[in-house]
């Protein structure tokens, strides 16, 4: 489903030495796999997710998504592909501050299924325990509630590929566990799930563990979860 | 140092039943104490921190900070008091997006000690492992790096009262531990530290554990950490 070959990405800041956020990344993720991405703060995990989620382009190497080279595509083509296939939970949520939780969750459906938009959005919010917060705007929600709205929005479209960048950082263990079950259930139903996490409880539930340090993949192991 | 008596805070949203974010909160924190605040997502922890940090006023009850009633004060008086005495690490960071990490950390010093501003800011950034990111703007930093800039900014003024709202949610365990050591060191030097956290490793290092559920303190226990 996903194939990164020799992918690199660097940032140049003034005359400081360049920051190599990703270096020589080779990564293959098959349809229906579930993997955890772990590594120190600043090691390149979100950068990797942004490349996979078609939000950012690598400076080097190439990216094939479902067999098609996406490195060369236009901004519009990428946006359409992204909206159809990928559900992205951002590390910093990126909710629209003046829209309610339900309106935020409806956003991905604007392009697809307007008829049942409200109903799907409400159901997605219930799945993350926020059925009674549908009309609250982000400023009227707790940190962990905003995080859950971001999760609901990523899943409402039932995407084939789920990219979750630290989805439980603001959640207590009980809610964290329910979010993890949600991802495991999607995996069970055949979705491809990639979760960046600093939470060992989350990481150990994935069947594969990709460890990133300083922009490189230092290990990529199947784990024996069950 | 801190005394909350029968503090309450509610939010009214249209004709939905009011959200009682805080109810009948009685809390005393002595100078030099260190406590962890734990509880489910949405239970009222950040609301409590905002009241303690003079960012929000309770609807009921009163708040004494160092023996002075602060419930009745003006906005300006509160701002001055807050800047002098309190270092606040926000759950969602609130960094200025167009200022560099160093400039963000310097902000509290604008009111106090401009002569050594840059030097203090750089040292605070080094203490959280970001000495080499001083000139990056928040958009050029990872999530965990932004969190650490927020921590550095809260501590640069050497405040008497440190309020940290989920300071390690975006950090790997190694960096998390170093931040925790930082807080423990400040506590050892006599500062009063209150940390909201979902991380059990952090919570267990505090000498006291305050458990909040549905806006109420359900337990408040000394823990035997050492
Ligand atoms: N626009 C930019 N310009 C310069 N450096 C950048 C830029 N964006 C990111 N970086 C740097 O790239 C590195 C990787 O960032 P990334 O966000 O991928 O880290 P991460 O592994 O997700 O970290 P965290 O666990 O803290 O979220 C960081 O060291 C960061 O400072
Ligand atoms: N302006 C507001 N209007 C209505 N409800 C609000 C408002 N602000 C917060 N709330 C509600 O108050 C409750 C407490 O919020 P608070 O941010 O204190 O929770 P928290 O314990 O910090 O949660 P988390 O662990 O998720 O950060 C939440 O249920 C939230 O939905
Ligand atoms: Mg990240
Ligand atoms: Mg909170």
Short mmCIF file of N, CA, C and O in Angstrom, two decimals, chain A residues 13 19 39-43 46 91-92 94 133 135-137 140 142-146 148 166 168-173 175 198, chain B residues 13 19 39-43 46 91-92 94 133 135-137 140 142-146 148 166 168-173 175 198:
data_model
loop_
_atom_site.label_atom_id
_atom_site.label_comp_id
_atom_site.label_asym_id
_atom_site.label_seq_id
_atom_site.Cartn_x
_atom_site.Cartn_y
_atom_site.Cartn_z
N UNK A 13 18.25 26.38 7.59
CA UNK A 13 17.86 27.57 8.34
C UNK A 13 19.03 28.55 8.40
O UNK A 13 19.98 28.34 9.14
N UNK A 19 19.11 20.80 8.86
CA UNK A 19 18.50 19.79 9.72
C UNK A 19 18.00 18.67 8.81
O UNK A 19 17.14 18.89 7.96
N UNK A 39 10.22 6.85 18.70
CA UNK A 39 11.53 7.49 18.62
C UNK A 39 11.52 8.78 19.40
O UNK A 39 10.46 9.28 19.77
N UNK A 40 12.70 9.33 19.67
CA UNK A 40 12.80 10.53 20.49
C UNK A 40 12.09 11.74 19.89
O UNK A 40 11.84 11.80 18.67
N UNK A 41 11.79 12.69 20.74
CA UNK A 41 11.24 13.97 20.31
C UNK A 41 12.22 14.61 19.32
O UNK A 41 13.43 14.66 19.59
N UNK A 42 11.71 15.06 18.19
CA UNK A 42 12.56 15.71 17.19
C UNK A 42 13.24 14.76 16.22
O UNK A 42 14.02 15.18 15.37
N UNK A 43 12.92 13.47 16.29
CA UNK A 43 13.64 12.49 15.46
C UNK A 43 13.11 12.38 14.03
O UNK A 43 13.74 11.72 13.22
N UNK A 46 6.90 13.03 12.82
CA UNK A 46 5.82 13.82 12.20
C UNK A 46 6.16 14.16 10.76
O UNK A 46 5.28 14.21 9.89
N UNK A 91 -0.77 15.84 15.23
CA UNK A 91 -0.23 15.99 16.58
C UNK A 91 -0.77 17.27 17.24
O UNK A 91 -1.01 17.30 18.44
N UNK A 92 -0.97 18.33 16.42
CA UNK A 92 -1.54 19.54 17.04
C UNK A 92 -2.96 19.82 16.55
O UNK A 92 -3.38 20.96 16.48
N UNK A 94 -5.24 20.84 14.67
CA UNK A 94 -5.68 21.68 13.55
C UNK A 94 -7.19 21.67 13.39
O UNK A 94 -7.71 21.42 12.31
N UNK A 133 -20.82 16.63 23.34
CA UNK A 133 -20.02 17.85 23.14
C UNK A 133 -20.08 18.31 21.68
O UNK A 133 -19.29 19.15 21.26
N UNK A 135 -21.84 20.31 19.99
CA UNK A 135 -22.03 21.73 19.66
C UNK A 135 -21.02 22.66 20.34
O UNK A 135 -21.14 23.87 20.24
N UNK A 136 -20.04 22.07 21.00
CA UNK A 136 -19.00 22.89 21.61
C UNK A 136 -17.95 23.22 20.56
O UNK A 136 -17.60 22.39 19.72
N UNK A 137 -17.47 24.44 20.61
CA UNK A 137 -16.34 24.81 19.74
C UNK A 137 -15.04 24.42 20.42
O UNK A 137 -15.01 24.20 21.64
N UNK A 140 -14.14 25.57 23.75
CA UNK A 140 -15.04 25.18 24.85
C UNK A 140 -14.86 23.70 25.18
O UNK A 140 -15.73 23.06 25.74
N UNK A 142 -11.94 20.53 26.48
CA UNK A 142 -10.65 20.27 27.13
C UNK A 142 -9.63 19.81 26.07
O UNK A 142 -10.00 19.46 24.94
N UNK A 143 -8.36 19.77 26.47
CA UNK A 143 -7.30 19.35 25.55
C UNK A 143 -7.54 17.95 25.00
O UNK A 143 -7.41 17.70 23.79
N UNK A 144 -7.89 17.04 25.89
CA UNK A 144 -8.13 15.67 25.47
C UNK A 144 -9.39 15.55 24.61
O UNK A 144 -9.48 14.67 23.76
N UNK A 145 -10.35 16.41 24.84
CA UNK A 145 -11.57 16.40 24.01
C UNK A 145 -11.25 16.90 22.60
O UNK A 145 -11.73 16.36 21.60
N UNK A 146 -10.41 17.93 22.49
CA UNK A 146 -10.00 18.41 21.16
C UNK A 146 -9.26 17.31 20.41
O UNK A 146 -9.46 17.10 19.21
N UNK A 148 -9.69 14.21 20.73
CA UNK A 148 -10.65 13.21 20.27
C UNK A 148 -11.49 13.69 19.09
O UNK A 148 -11.90 12.92 18.25
N UNK A 166 0.58 10.71 17.36
CA UNK A 166 0.46 10.85 18.82
C UNK A 166 -0.98 11.14 19.25
O UNK A 166 -1.26 12.17 19.85
N UNK A 168 -2.85 9.93 21.57
CA UNK A 168 -3.31 9.78 22.96
C UNK A 168 -2.53 10.65 23.95
O UNK A 168 -2.67 10.47 25.16
N UNK A 169 -1.74 11.57 23.44
CA UNK A 169 -0.86 12.37 24.31
C UNK A 169 -1.59 13.17 25.40
O UNK A 169 -1.01 13.50 26.42
N UNK A 170 -2.85 13.51 25.17
CA UNK A 170 -3.60 14.31 26.13
C UNK A 170 -4.71 13.53 26.81
O UNK A 170 -5.63 14.12 27.39
N UNK A 171 -4.63 12.21 26.74
CA UNK A 171 -5.72 11.39 27.25
C UNK A 171 -5.31 10.57 28.46
O UNK A 171 -4.18 10.08 28.54
N UNK A 172 -6.25 10.41 29.39
CA UNK A 172 -6.01 9.53 30.53
C UNK A 172 -5.99 8.08 30.04
O UNK A 172 -6.41 7.79 28.92
N UNK A 173 -5.57 7.17 30.90
CA UNK A 173 -5.37 5.79 30.43
C UNK A 173 -6.65 5.10 30.00
O UNK A 173 -6.64 4.33 29.03
N UNK A 175 -9.44 6.46 28.63
CA UNK A 175 -9.85 6.96 27.31
C UNK A 175 -8.84 6.53 26.24
O UNK A 175 -9.20 6.15 25.12
N UNK A 198 4.37 7.98 21.78
CA UNK A 198 5.37 7.90 22.85
C UNK A 198 4.86 6.97 23.95
O UNK A 198 5.51 6.77 24.96
N UNK B 13 -24.17 26.60 27.96
CA UNK B 13 -24.12 26.59 26.51
C UNK B 13 -25.53 26.48 25.94
O UNK B 13 -26.12 25.40 25.95
N UNK B 19 -22.44 22.99 32.16
CA UNK B 19 -21.29 22.12 32.43
C UNK B 19 -20.63 22.63 33.70
O UNK B 19 -20.15 23.76 33.75
N UNK B 39 -6.78 12.78 36.71
CA UNK B 39 -8.20 12.59 36.52
C UNK B 39 -8.53 12.46 35.05
O UNK B 39 -7.69 12.78 34.19
N UNK B 40 -9.73 12.00 34.74
CA UNK B 40 -10.10 11.75 33.34
C UNK B 40 -10.09 13.01 32.48
O UNK B 40 -10.18 14.14 32.98
N UNK B 41 -9.97 12.80 31.18
CA UNK B 41 -10.08 13.88 30.22
C UNK B 41 -11.45 14.55 30.40
O UNK B 41 -12.47 13.88 30.49
N UNK B 42 -11.45 15.87 30.49
CA UNK B 42 -12.69 16.62 30.66
C UNK B 42 -13.15 16.79 32.09
O UNK B 42 -14.21 17.35 32.35
N UNK B 43 -12.34 16.35 33.06
CA UNK B 43 -12.78 16.38 34.46
C UNK B 43 -12.61 17.72 35.16
O UNK B 43 -13.10 17.90 36.26
N UNK B 46 -7.61 21.42 33.79
CA UNK B 46 -7.11 22.68 33.19
C UNK B 46 -7.89 23.87 33.71
O UNK B 46 -7.32 24.95 33.90
N UNK B 91 -1.31 23.55 28.44
CA UNK B 91 -1.54 22.27 27.76
C UNK B 91 -1.41 22.43 26.25
O UNK B 91 -0.93 21.54 25.54
N UNK B 92 -1.85 23.61 25.72
CA UNK B 92 -1.67 23.79 24.27
C UNK B 92 -0.62 24.87 23.95
O UNK B 92 -0.70 25.54 22.93
N UNK B 94 0.58 27.74 23.53
CA UNK B 94 0.37 29.17 23.30
C UNK B 94 1.69 29.89 23.04
O UNK B 94 2.01 30.88 23.67
N UNK B 133 18.10 24.98 18.99
CA UNK B 133 16.85 25.31 18.28
C UNK B 133 16.38 26.74 18.61
O UNK B 133 15.25 27.11 18.33
N UNK B 135 16.78 29.62 17.40
CA UNK B 135 16.32 30.53 16.34
C UNK B 135 15.22 29.94 15.47
O UNK B 135 14.82 30.55 14.48
N UNK B 136 14.73 28.77 15.83
CA UNK B 136 13.62 28.19 15.09
C UNK B 136 12.32 28.78 15.59
O UNK B 136 12.13 28.99 16.78
N UNK B 137 11.41 29.04 14.67
CA UNK B 137 10.06 29.45 15.07
C UNK B 137 9.22 28.22 15.36
O UNK B 137 9.57 27.12 14.93
N UNK B 140 8.75 25.56 12.92
CA UNK B 140 9.96 24.85 12.48
C UNK B 140 10.45 23.92 13.59
O UNK B 140 11.61 23.55 13.63
N UNK B 142 9.40 20.44 16.25
CA UNK B 142 8.52 19.29 16.43
C UNK B 142 7.55 19.58 17.59
O UNK B 142 7.74 20.53 18.35
N UNK B 143 6.51 18.75 17.72
CA UNK B 143 5.52 18.94 18.78
C UNK B 143 6.15 18.93 20.16
O UNK B 143 5.87 19.77 21.02
N UNK B 144 7.03 17.97 20.39
CA UNK B 144 7.69 17.87 21.69
C UNK B 144 8.66 19.03 21.93
O UNK B 144 8.90 19.43 23.06
N UNK B 145 9.22 19.56 20.88
CA UNK B 145 10.12 20.72 21.02
C UNK B 145 9.31 21.96 21.39
O UNK B 145 9.72 22.76 22.23
N UNK B 146 8.13 22.13 20.78
CA UNK B 146 7.27 23.27 21.16
C UNK B 146 6.87 23.16 22.62
O UNK B 146 6.85 24.15 23.35
N UNK B 148 8.52 21.83 24.94
CA UNK B 148 9.67 22.19 25.77
C UNK B 148 9.96 23.69 25.76
O UNK B 148 10.44 24.23 26.75
N UNK B 166 -0.02 19.21 31.95
CA UNK B 166 0.36 18.10 31.07
C UNK B 166 1.64 18.41 30.27
O UNK B 166 1.63 18.43 29.03
N UNK B 168 4.33 16.76 29.66
CA UNK B 168 5.12 15.73 28.97
C UNK B 168 4.31 14.94 27.93
O UNK B 168 4.79 13.92 27.43
N UNK B 169 3.12 15.41 27.60
CA UNK B 169 2.23 14.67 26.70
C UNK B 169 2.82 14.37 25.33
O UNK B 169 2.42 13.42 24.67
N UNK B 170 3.76 15.19 24.87
CA UNK B 170 4.33 14.99 23.54
C UNK B 170 5.78 14.54 23.59
O UNK B 170 6.51 14.66 22.59
N UNK B 171 6.21 14.06 24.74
CA UNK B 171 7.62 13.74 24.90
C UNK B 171 7.87 12.24 25.05
O UNK B 171 7.07 11.54 25.69
N UNK B 172 8.98 11.79 24.51
CA UNK B 172 9.37 10.39 24.72
C UNK B 172 9.82 10.22 26.17
O UNK B 172 10.04 11.19 26.89
N UNK B 173 9.98 8.98 26.59
CA UNK B 173 10.24 8.73 28.02
C UNK B 173 11.56 9.32 28.51
O UNK B 173 11.65 9.80 29.63
N UNK B 175 13.19 12.10 27.43
CA UNK B 175 13.05 13.55 27.59
C UNK B 175 12.07 13.86 28.71
O UNK B 175 12.27 14.79 29.51
N UNK B 198 -1.30 12.97 32.85
CA UNK B 198 -1.90 11.66 32.60
C UNK B 198 -0.81 10.58 32.70
O UNK B 198 -1.09 9.40 32.51
#
